[in-house]
CSV table of C-alpha atoms and ligand atoms in Angstrom, one decimal:
chain,number,residue,atom,x,y,z
V,1,MET,CA,20.0,4.9,12.5
V,2,THR,CA,20.7,1.1,12.3
V,3,GLY,CA,23.4,-0.1,9.9
V,4,PRO,CA,22.9,-2.3,6.8
V,5,ALA,CA,21.3,-5.7,7.1
V,6,LEU,CA,21.8,-8.7,4.8
V,7,LEU,CA,18.9,-11.1,4.4
V,8,ILE,CA,19.9,-14.5,3.0
V,9,GLY,CA,17.6,-17.1,1.6
V,10,GLN,CA,16.0,-18.0,-1.7
V,11,THR,CA,15.0,-14.9,-3.5
V,12,LEU,CA,12.4,-14.3,-6.2
V,13,ASP,CA,11.9,-11.1,-8.2
V,14,PHE,CA,10.0,-10.1,-11.3
V,15,PRO,CA,11.9,-7.8,-13.6
V,16,ALA,CA,9.1,-8.1,-16.1
V,17,ASP,CA,5.4,-8.9,-16.1
V,18,PRO,CA,4.9,-12.7,-16.5
V,19,PHE,CA,1.6,-12.1,-18.3
V,20,HIS,CA,3.6,-10.5,-21.2
V,21,ALA,CA,7.2,-11.7,-20.9
V,22,PRO,CA,8.4,-15.3,-21.2
V,23,LEU,CA,9.1,-16.8,-17.8
V,24,PRO,CA,12.9,-16.8,-18.0
V,25,GLU,CA,12.8,-13.1,-18.6
V,26,ALA,CA,10.0,-12.2,-16.2
V,27,ALA,CA,11.3,-14.1,-13.1
V,28,ARG,CA,14.7,-14.1,-11.4
V,29,HIS,CA,15.1,-16.8,-8.8
V,30,ASP,CA,18.2,-17.4,-6.7
V,31,SER,CA,18.3,-20.5,-4.6
V,32,ARG,CA,20.9,-18.9,-2.3
V,33,GLY,CA,20.4,-15.2,-2.8
V,34,ALA,CA,20.5,-12.2,-0.6
V,35,VAL,CA,18.9,-8.8,-0.2
V,36,LEU,CA,21.0,-5.9,1.2
V,37,VAL,CA,18.8,-3.4,3.1
V,38,GLU,CA,20.1,0.0,4.0
V,39,ASN,CA,18.3,3.2,5.1
V,40,GLY,CA,14.9,1.6,4.6
V,41,ARG,CA,15.5,0.5,1.0
V,42,VAL,CA,16.9,-2.4,-0.9
V,43,ALA,CA,20.5,-1.4,-1.6
V,44,ALA,CA,21.5,-4.5,-3.6
V,45,THR,CA,20.4,-8.1,-4.5
V,46,GLY,CA,22.5,-11.0,-5.7
V,47,PRO,CA,24.2,-14.2,-4.8
V,48,ALA,CA,24.5,-14.6,-1.0
V,49,ASP,CA,28.2,-15.3,-0.9
V,50,ALA,CA,29.1,-12.4,-3.1
V,51,LEU,CA,27.0,-9.9,-1.1
V,52,ARG,CA,28.3,-11.3,2.2
V,53,THR,CA,31.9,-10.8,1.1
V,54,ALA,CA,31.2,-7.3,-0.2
V,55,HIS,CA,29.3,-6.2,2.9
V,56,PRO,CA,31.1,-7.8,5.9
V,57,ARG,CA,29.7,-5.3,8.4
V,58,ALA,CA,26.0,-5.8,7.5
V,59,SER,CA,24.0,-7.6,10.2
V,60,LEU,CA,23.2,-11.1,9.0
V,61,HIS,CA,19.6,-12.6,8.9
V,62,ASP,CA,20.0,-16.1,7.4
V,63,TYR,CA,16.6,-17.5,6.6
V,64,GLY,CA,18.0,-20.8,5.2
V,65,ASP,CA,16.0,-22.1,2.3
V,66,ARG,CA,13.0,-19.8,3.1
V,67,LEU,CA,11.8,-17.6,0.3
V,68,ILE,CA,12.4,-13.8,0.4
V,69,LEU,CA,9.8,-11.8,-1.6
V,70,PRO,CA,8.5,-8.3,-1.7
V,71,GLY,CA,5.7,-7.8,0.9
V,72,PHE,CA,2.3,-8.6,-0.4
V,73,VAL,CA,0.2,-5.7,-1.7
V,74,ASP,CA,-3.6,-5.9,-1.3
V,75,ALA,CA,-5.2,-3.5,-3.8
V,76,HIS,CA,-8.8,-3.4,-2.4
V,77,VAL,CA,-9.9,-3.9,1.2
V,78,HIS,CA,-12.5,-2.6,3.6
V,79,TYR,CA,-10.7,-2.5,7.0
V,80,PRO,CA,-14.0,-1.6,8.8
V,81,GLN,CA,-15.4,-5.0,7.7
V,82,THR,CA,-12.8,-6.9,9.8
V,83,ALA,CA,-15.3,-7.9,12.5
V,84,MET,CA,-18.0,-9.1,10.1
V,85,ILE,CA,-15.8,-11.1,7.7
V,86,ALA,CA,-17.4,-14.6,6.9
V,87,SER,CA,-21.1,-13.5,7.3
V,88,TRP,CA,-23.3,-16.2,6.0
V,89,GLY,CA,-25.7,-16.6,3.1
V,90,LYS,CA,-26.3,-13.3,1.3
V,91,ARG,CA,-25.6,-11.8,-2.1
V,92,LEU,CA,-24.2,-8.3,-2.6
V,93,ILE,CA,-27.1,-5.9,-1.9
V,94,ASP,CA,-28.6,-7.9,1.0
V,95,TRP,CA,-25.1,-8.5,2.4
V,96,LEU,CA,-24.4,-4.8,2.4
V,97,ASN,CA,-27.8,-3.9,4.0
V,98,ASP,CA,-27.9,-6.7,6.6
V,99,TYR,CA,-24.2,-7.1,7.6
V,100,THR,CA,-22.0,-4.3,6.3
V,101,PHE,CA,-23.9,-1.1,6.9
V,102,PRO,CA,-24.8,-1.9,10.5
V,103,GLU,CA,-21.1,-2.6,11.2
V,104,GLU,CA,-19.9,0.5,9.4
V,105,MET,CA,-22.3,2.5,11.5
V,106,ARG,CA,-20.0,1.9,14.5
V,107,PHE,CA,-17.1,3.8,13.1
V,108,GLY,CA,-18.3,7.2,14.1
V,109,ASP,CA,-16.8,6.2,17.5
V,110,PRO,CA,-13.1,7.0,17.2
V,111,ASP,CA,-12.1,4.4,19.8
V,112,TYR,CA,-13.9,1.6,18.0
V,113,ALA,CA,-12.3,2.7,14.7
V,114,ALA,CA,-8.8,2.8,16.3
V,115,ARG,CA,-9.3,-0.6,17.9
V,116,THR,CA,-10.4,-2.1,14.6
V,117,ALA,CA,-7.6,-0.5,12.6
V,118,ALA,CA,-5.1,-1.9,15.1
V,119,ARG,CA,-6.6,-5.4,14.9
V,120,TYR,CA,-6.8,-5.2,11.1
V,121,PHE,CA,-3.1,-4.3,10.7
V,122,ASP,CA,-2.1,-7.1,13.1
V,123,LEU,CA,-4.0,-9.5,11.0
V,124,VAL,CA,-2.7,-8.4,7.6
V,125,LEU,CA,0.9,-8.2,8.8
V,126,ALA,CA,0.7,-11.7,10.2
V,127,ASN,CA,-0.2,-12.7,6.7
V,128,GLY,CA,2.7,-11.0,5.1
V,129,THR,CA,0.8,-8.1,3.6
V,130,THR,CA,2.7,-4.8,3.9
V,131,THR,CA,0.6,-2.4,1.8
V,132,VAL,CA,-3.2,-2.2,1.5
V,133,CYS,CA,-5.6,0.2,-0.3
V,134,SER,CA,-8.6,0.5,2.0
V,135,TYR,CA,-12.1,1.9,2.0
V,136,CYS,CA,-12.9,3.4,5.3
V,137,THR,CA,-16.5,4.4,6.3
V,138,ILE,CA,-18.4,7.6,5.8
V,139,HIS,CA,-17.0,8.9,9.1
V,140,PRO,CA,-13.8,11.0,8.9
V,141,GLU,CA,-12.9,9.4,12.2
V,142,SER,CA,-12.5,6.1,10.5
V,143,VAL,CA,-10.0,7.6,8.1
V,144,ASP,CA,-8.1,9.2,10.9
V,145,ALA,CA,-7.9,5.9,12.7
V,146,PHE,CA,-6.7,4.0,9.6
V,147,PHE,CA,-3.9,6.5,8.6
V,148,ALA,CA,-2.8,7.1,12.2
V,149,GLU,CA,-2.4,3.3,12.8
V,150,ALA,CA,-0.6,2.8,9.5
V,151,ALA,CA,1.7,5.8,10.2
V,152,ARG,CA,2.5,4.4,13.7
V,153,ARG,CA,3.7,1.2,12.0
V,154,GLY,CA,5.5,2.9,9.2
V,155,LEU,CA,3.4,1.3,6.5
V,156,ARG,CA,2.8,2.5,2.9
V,157,VAL,CA,-1.0,2.5,2.6
V,158,ALA,CA,-3.8,4.2,0.7
V,159,GLY,CA,-7.3,4.8,1.9
V,160,GLY,CA,-10.2,7.2,1.9
V,161,LYS,CA,-13.6,8.1,3.3
V,162,THR,CA,-16.3,6.1,1.7
V,163,CYS,CA,-18.9,8.5,0.3
V,164,MET,CA,-22.6,7.7,0.1
V,165,ASP,CA,-25.5,10.1,-0.2
V,166,ARG,CA,-28.4,7.7,-1.1
V,167,ASN,CA,-29.6,4.1,-0.8
V,168,ALA,CA,-27.9,3.8,2.6
V,169,PRO,CA,-29.4,4.0,6.1
V,170,ASP,CA,-29.7,7.0,8.3
V,171,GLY,CA,-26.4,7.8,9.9
V,172,LEU,CA,-24.5,6.4,6.9
V,173,ARG,CA,-25.2,9.2,4.4
V,174,ASP,CA,-23.4,12.4,3.6
V,175,THR,CA,-24.2,14.8,0.8
V,176,ALA,CA,-22.4,15.8,-2.4
V,177,GLN,CA,-21.0,18.9,-0.6
V,178,SER,CA,-20.1,17.3,2.7
V,179,ALA,CA,-18.5,14.3,0.9
V,180,HIS,CA,-16.4,16.8,-1.1
V,181,ASP,CA,-15.5,19.0,1.9
V,182,GLU,CA,-14.7,16.2,4.3
V,183,SER,CA,-12.6,14.3,1.7
V,184,ALA,CA,-10.8,17.5,0.9
V,185,ALA,CA,-10.0,18.1,4.6
V,186,LEU,CA,-8.7,14.5,4.9
V,187,ILE,CA,-6.5,14.9,1.9
V,188,ALA,CA,-5.0,18.0,3.5
V,189,ARG,CA,-4.5,16.1,6.8
V,190,TRP,CA,-3.1,12.8,5.4
V,191,HIS,CA,-2.2,12.7,1.7
V,192,GLY,CA,1.6,12.6,1.1
V,193,ARG,CA,2.4,12.5,4.8
V,194,GLY,CA,5.2,9.9,5.2
V,195,ARG,CA,4.1,6.8,3.3
V,196,LEU,CA,0.3,7.7,3.1
V,197,THR,CA,-1.7,8.2,-0.1
V,198,TYR,CA,-5.3,9.4,-0.1
V,199,ALA,CA,-7.9,7.6,-2.3
V,200,VAL,CA,-11.0,9.6,-3.3
V,201,THR,CA,-13.7,6.9,-2.5
V,202,PRO,CA,-17.3,7.0,-3.8
V,203,ARG,CA,-18.5,3.6,-2.6
V,204,PHE,CA,-20.3,2.7,-5.9
V,205,SER,CA,-22.9,4.4,-8.2
V,206,PRO,CA,-26.0,2.9,-6.4
V,207,THR,CA,-25.1,4.8,-3.2
V,208,SER,CA,-24.0,8.1,-4.8
V,209,SER,CA,-26.1,10.6,-6.7
V,210,HIS,CA,-24.7,12.0,-9.9
V,211,ALA,CA,-24.1,15.3,-8.0
V,212,GLN,CA,-21.9,13.4,-5.5
V,213,LEU,CA,-19.9,11.6,-8.2
V,214,GLU,CA,-19.4,15.0,-9.9
V,215,ALA,CA,-18.3,16.6,-6.7
V,216,LEU,CA,-15.7,13.8,-6.1
V,217,GLY,CA,-14.6,14.0,-9.8
V,218,ALA,CA,-13.9,17.7,-9.3
V,219,LEU,CA,-12.0,16.9,-6.1
V,220,TRP,CA,-9.9,14.3,-7.8
V,221,ALA,CA,-9.1,16.7,-10.7
V,222,ALA,CA,-7.8,19.1,-8.1
V,223,HIS,CA,-5.7,16.4,-6.5
V,224,PRO,CA,-4.6,14.2,-9.4
V,225,ASP,CA,-1.9,12.5,-7.5
V,226,CYS,CA,-4.5,10.9,-5.2
V,227,LEU,CA,-5.9,7.6,-6.1
V,228,MET,CA,-9.7,7.1,-6.9
V,229,GLN,CA,-11.3,3.8,-5.9
V,230,THR,CA,-14.8,2.4,-6.3
V,231,HIS,CA,-16.7,-0.7,-7.3
V,232,LEU,CA,-17.7,-1.7,-10.8
V,233,ALA,CA,-19.9,-4.5,-12.3
V,234,GLU,CA,-19.6,-6.9,-9.4
V,235,GLN,CA,-23.0,-8.6,-9.6
V,236,LEU,CA,-25.7,-8.7,-12.3
V,237,ASP,CA,-28.4,-7.4,-10.0
V,238,GLU,CA,-26.2,-4.4,-9.2
V,239,VAL,CA,-25.5,-3.7,-12.9
V,240,ASP,CA,-29.3,-3.7,-13.5
V,241,TRP,CA,-29.9,-1.4,-10.6
V,242,VAL,CA,-27.3,1.0,-11.9
V,243,ALA,CA,-29.0,1.0,-15.3
V,244,ARG,CA,-32.3,2.0,-13.6
V,245,LEU,CA,-30.7,4.6,-11.4
V,246,TYR,CA,-28.8,6.2,-14.3
V,247,PRO,CA,-31.0,5.8,-17.4
V,248,GLU,CA,-28.9,8.4,-19.3
V,249,ALA,CA,-25.6,6.5,-18.9
V,250,ARG,CA,-24.3,4.2,-21.6
V,251,ASP,CA,-23.3,1.6,-19.1
V,252,TYR,CA,-22.0,1.3,-15.5
V,253,LEU,CA,-18.6,2.7,-16.2
V,254,ASP,CA,-20.2,5.7,-17.9
V,255,THR,CA,-21.7,6.7,-14.6
V,256,TYR,CA,-18.2,7.3,-13.4
V,257,GLU,CA,-16.8,8.6,-16.7
V,258,ARG,CA,-19.4,11.4,-16.9
V,259,ALA,CA,-18.2,12.5,-13.5
V,260,GLY,CA,-14.5,12.5,-14.3
V,261,LEU,CA,-13.8,9.4,-12.3
V,262,VAL,CA,-12.0,7.3,-15.0
V,263,GLY,CA,-8.3,7.5,-15.8
V,264,PRO,CA,-4.8,6.7,-14.5
V,265,GLY,CA,-5.0,6.4,-10.7
V,266,ALA,CA,-8.5,5.0,-10.8
V,267,VAL,CA,-8.8,1.5,-9.2
V,268,PHE,CA,-12.0,-0.3,-10.0
V,269,GLY,CA,-12.9,-3.3,-7.7
V,270,HIS,CA,-14.3,-6.5,-9.3
V,271,ALA,CA,-15.1,-5.5,-13.0
V,272,ILE,CA,-16.6,-8.9,-13.7
V,273,HIS,CA,-19.7,-8.2,-15.8
V,274,LEU,CA,-18.3,-5.7,-18.3
V,275,THR,CA,-19.6,-4.7,-21.8
V,276,ASP,CA,-17.2,-4.5,-24.7
V,277,ARG,CA,-17.3,-0.7,-24.5
V,278,GLU,CA,-16.4,-0.7,-20.8
V,279,ARG,CA,-13.5,-3.1,-21.4
V,280,ALA,CA,-12.1,-0.9,-24.1
V,281,ARG,CA,-12.5,2.3,-22.2
V,282,LEU,CA,-10.9,0.9,-19.0
V,283,ALA,CA,-7.8,-0.1,-21.0
V,284,GLU,CA,-7.5,3.1,-23.1
V,285,SER,CA,-8.0,5.3,-20.1
V,286,GLY,CA,-5.2,3.6,-18.1
V,287,SER,CA,-7.5,2.7,-15.3
V,288,ALA,CA,-6.7,-0.3,-13.1
V,289,ILE,CA,-8.7,-3.3,-11.9
V,290,ALA,CA,-8.5,-5.0,-8.5
V,291,HIS,CA,-9.4,-8.6,-8.8
V,292,CYS,CA,-11.0,-9.9,-5.6
V,293,PRO,CA,-11.4,-13.7,-6.1
V,294,THR,CA,-12.3,-14.9,-2.6
V,295,SER,CA,-15.0,-12.2,-2.5
V,296,ASN,CA,-16.3,-13.1,-6.0
V,297,THR,CA,-16.8,-16.7,-4.9
V,298,PHE,CA,-18.0,-15.9,-1.4
V,299,ILE,CA,-20.7,-13.4,-2.4
V,300,GLY,CA,-21.4,-15.4,-5.5
V,301,SER,CA,-20.5,-12.6,-8.0
V,302,GLY,CA,-19.0,-14.4,-11.0
V,303,LEU,CA,-15.8,-15.5,-12.7
V,304,PHE,CA,-13.3,-12.7,-13.5
V,305,ASP,CA,-11.8,-12.8,-17.0
V,306,MET,CA,-8.1,-12.6,-16.0
V,307,ALA,CA,-6.8,-14.1,-19.2
V,308,GLY,CA,-8.9,-11.9,-21.5
V,309,LEU,CA,-8.3,-8.7,-19.6
V,310,THR,CA,-4.5,-9.1,-19.2
V,311,ALA,CA,-4.1,-10.1,-22.8
V,312,ALA,CA,-5.9,-6.9,-23.8
V,313,GLY,CA,-3.4,-4.9,-21.8
V,314,HIS,CA,-5.5,-4.1,-18.7
V,315,ARG,CA,-3.6,-3.2,-15.5
V,316,VAL,CA,-4.8,-5.8,-13.0
V,317,GLY,CA,-3.8,-6.4,-9.3
V,318,LEU,CA,-4.9,-8.8,-6.7
V,319,ALA,CA,-7.0,-8.0,-3.6
V,320,THR,CA,-8.8,-9.7,-0.7
V,321,ASP,CA,-11.8,-7.3,-0.5
V,322,THR,CA,-12.1,-8.2,3.2
V,323,GLY,CA,-14.8,-8.6,4.6
V,324,GLY,CA,-16.7,-9.5,1.3
V,325,GLY,CA,-13.6,-11.5,0.7
V,326,SER,CA,-13.3,-14.5,3.1
V,327,SER,CA,-9.6,-14.2,4.0
V,328,PHE,CA,-6.9,-11.7,5.1
V,329,SER,CA,-4.3,-13.9,3.4
V,330,MET,CA,-2.9,-13.1,-0.1
V,331,LEU,CA,-1.8,-16.7,-0.3
V,332,ARG,CA,-5.5,-17.8,0.0
V,333,THR,CA,-6.4,-15.0,-2.4
V,334,MET,CA,-3.9,-16.3,-5.0
V,335,ALA,CA,-5.4,-19.8,-4.5
V,336,ALA,CA,-8.8,-18.5,-5.3
V,337,ALA,CA,-7.5,-16.6,-8.4
V,338,TYR,CA,-6.0,-19.9,-9.6
V,339,GLU,CA,-9.3,-21.7,-9.0
V,340,ILE,CA,-11.3,-19.1,-10.9
V,341,GLY,CA,-8.8,-19.4,-13.7
V,342,GLN,CA,-9.3,-23.1,-13.7
V,343,LEU,CA,-13.1,-22.7,-13.9
V,344,ARG,CA,-12.6,-20.5,-16.9
V,345,GLY,CA,-10.1,-22.9,-18.6
V,346,THR,CA,-7.1,-20.6,-18.1
V,347,PRO,CA,-5.0,-21.6,-15.1
V,348,LEU,CA,-2.6,-19.0,-13.8
V,349,HIS,CA,1.1,-19.9,-13.4
V,350,PRO,CA,2.5,-19.5,-9.9
V,351,ALA,CA,4.7,-16.7,-11.2
V,352,GLN,CA,1.6,-14.8,-12.4
V,353,LEU,CA,-0.1,-15.3,-9.1
V,354,ILE,CA,2.9,-13.9,-7.0
V,355,TRP,CA,3.3,-11.1,-9.5
V,356,LEU,CA,-0.4,-10.1,-9.2
V,357,ALA,CA,0.0,-10.0,-5.4
V,358,THR,CA,3.2,-7.9,-5.5
V,359,ALA,CA,4.4,-5.9,-8.5
V,360,GLY,CA,1.0,-6.1,-10.2
V,361,ALA,CA,-1.0,-4.8,-7.3
V,362,ALA,CA,1.7,-2.2,-6.6
V,363,ALA,CA,1.3,-0.9,-10.2
V,364,THR,CA,-2.5,-0.6,-9.8
V,365,LEU,CA,-1.9,1.7,-6.9
V,366,ARG,CA,0.8,3.7,-8.9
V,367,MET,CA,3.4,2.5,-6.4
V,368,GLY,CA,5.3,0.2,-8.7
V,369,ASP,CA,8.4,2.4,-8.5
V,370,ARG,CA,8.5,2.1,-4.7
V,371,ILE,CA,7.2,-1.3,-3.6
V,372,GLY,CA,6.4,-4.7,-5.0
V,373,ARG,CA,9.9,-5.6,-6.3
V,374,LEU,CA,13.2,-6.8,-4.8
V,375,ALA,CA,15.3,-4.3,-6.7
V,376,PRO,CA,17.8,-1.7,-5.7
V,377,GLY,CA,16.0,1.5,-4.7
V,378,MET,CA,12.8,-0.2,-3.7
V,379,GLU,CA,11.5,0.4,-0.2
V,380,ALA,CA,12.4,-2.6,1.9
V,381,ASP,CA,9.0,-4.1,2.7
V,382,LEU,CA,9.6,-7.8,2.6
V,383,VAL,CA,8.0,-11.1,3.4
V,384,VAL,CA,9.9,-14.3,4.1
V,385,LEU,CA,7.9,-17.5,3.4
V,386,ASP,CA,8.5,-20.9,4.8
V,387,LEU,CA,7.7,-23.3,1.9
V,388,ALA,CA,7.2,-26.2,4.3
V,389,SER,CA,5.0,-24.6,6.9
V,390,THR,CA,2.7,-27.6,7.6
V,391,PRO,CA,3.2,-31.3,7.2
V,392,ALA,CA,0.9,-31.4,4.2
V,393,ILE,CA,2.7,-28.6,2.4
V,394,ALA,CA,6.1,-30.0,3.4
V,395,GLN,CA,5.6,-33.5,2.0
V,396,ARG,CA,4.4,-32.0,-1.3
V,397,ALA,CA,7.2,-29.4,-1.6
V,398,ALA,CA,9.8,-32.1,-0.8
V,399,ARG,CA,9.0,-33.6,-4.3
V,400,ALA,CA,9.4,-30.3,-6.1
V,401,GLY,CA,11.7,-30.1,-9.2
V,402,ASP,CA,11.9,-26.3,-9.4
V,403,ILE,CA,11.0,-23.2,-7.5
V,404,TRP,CA,7.5,-23.1,-9.0
V,405,GLU,CA,6.7,-26.6,-7.9
V,406,ALA,CA,8.2,-25.8,-4.5
V,407,LEU,CA,6.1,-22.6,-4.2
V,408,PHE,CA,2.7,-23.7,-5.5
V,409,PRO,CA,1.7,-25.9,-2.5
V,410,THR,CA,2.2,-22.9,-0.3
V,411,ILE,CA,0.1,-20.8,-2.6
V,412,MET,CA,-2.7,-23.3,-2.6
V,413,MET,CA,-2.5,-24.6,1.0
V,414,GLY,CA,-0.6,-21.9,2.9
V,415,ASP,CA,-1.7,-19.3,5.4
V,416,ASP,CA,-0.2,-17.2,8.1
V,417,ARG,CA,1.8,-20.1,9.3
V,418,ALA,CA,3.9,-19.8,6.1
V,419,VAL,CA,5.0,-16.3,7.0
V,420,ALA,CA,8.3,-16.6,8.7
V,421,ALA,CA,9.3,-12.9,8.9
V,422,VAL,CA,8.0,-9.5,7.7
V,423,TRP,CA,10.2,-6.4,7.2
V,424,ILE,CA,8.7,-2.9,7.1
V,425,GLY,CA,10.8,0.0,5.8
V,426,GLY,CA,14.0,-1.9,6.3
V,427,ALA,CA,13.4,-3.2,9.8
V,428,PRO,CA,12.1,-6.6,10.9
V,429,LEU,CA,8.8,-6.8,12.8
V,430,SER,CA,9.5,-8.3,16.2
T,1,LIG,N1,-20.1,-2.8,-3.5
T,1,LIG,C1,-20.3,-1.7,-2.8
T,1,LIG,N2,-19.8,-1.7,-1.5
T,1,LIG,C2,-19.2,-2.9,-1.4
T,1,LIG,C3,-18.5,-3.6,-0.3
T,1,LIG,O1,-18.4,-3.1,0.7
T,1,LIG,N3,-18.1,-4.8,-0.6
T,1,LIG,C4,-18.2,-5.4,-1.9
T,1,LIG,N4,-17.7,-6.6,-2.1
T,1,LIG,N5,-18.9,-4.8,-2.9
T,1,LIG,C5,-19.4,-3.6,-2.6
T,2,LIG,ZN1,-15.0,-3.8,-2.0
């Protein structure tokens, strides 16, 4: 076991949610701060000089004026879509049929799944993302590849087999029973092993029969500490299709609600075109929403109501939705969230953007007591950002009057070049 390590740099942490607490209460910035890491966790934070004096034997990692943050948390991704990210010119249903399903078909091959999982984690770690919640494909092999690769790297992740028993091509359909049984076997194999969490994963109502949603609702009820992830109200065509497929349902959310798929631990991707009833029900049920801004612009889905939903007490986290999303970077994703806020007349503060990509996303995955903060007891998954990583960013940041002005150019223009270091479970990635 390695001894304690002391990371020195600027530090930024969020003791409270900046959507609800005033900024001075919500954010704690130290321009010469430190994070003491021991046994895989944050042991202490505070001024660099004081921690250095108190812990003279800790190995020193001085990052200068770089910014130490909790690692980014991506609340909704499709790792099997890595190789077809940035596919041109389609909206959701055609995009699924023409690009996504043919690619997902390949994941019955365990070697292909393993190679893609390894490439995917290389890419997200290079971007400073230390936790993801991923859809896999219909193939249990794709789930095995995802969790095996995450476990090898010591990552805290969630994921699950994507279930579909209709409106998908031959070779990409299971049944209500096989979706239940294969998901149950995967829960037994992976859930709670080390840092791994299983997410019961019906893809979305158009590709599941009511019988399949019910079977997965029963499975989730039997394993309530698993997450449940699915898509909700992403595009208007999709909402209309759901109304035709489920004439008995009150709305899109009701197709899930009738099957027991709504409640704490449920993570709904997108949630753009919601009715008032759906908004109210999502909030009172304690369900969470994953906002996927680069996907929403890339596939042309619509403008998420961040201001309205957070004000109404919804639990919202940020997500890339790769490969519907057009980037692996949570910096790029924050930039897109900012731009959507602008288009709605409600720009997000840099503190809110960083919170959504760390503590906020962690809370949507019910991991907020373990990751997403720089506080004692938290698991030491960290990212260190260079706030002057390109000439364009550097010349703008040089004029900054405070941490928010220094950070915002990196949020808007930064990418993997801004990621100076990543720590997983208390150890630096080499
Ligand atoms: N809705 C159902 N499946 C998907 C998917 O893979 N990506 C996105 N963006 N939306 C979906
Ligand atoms: Zn998605």
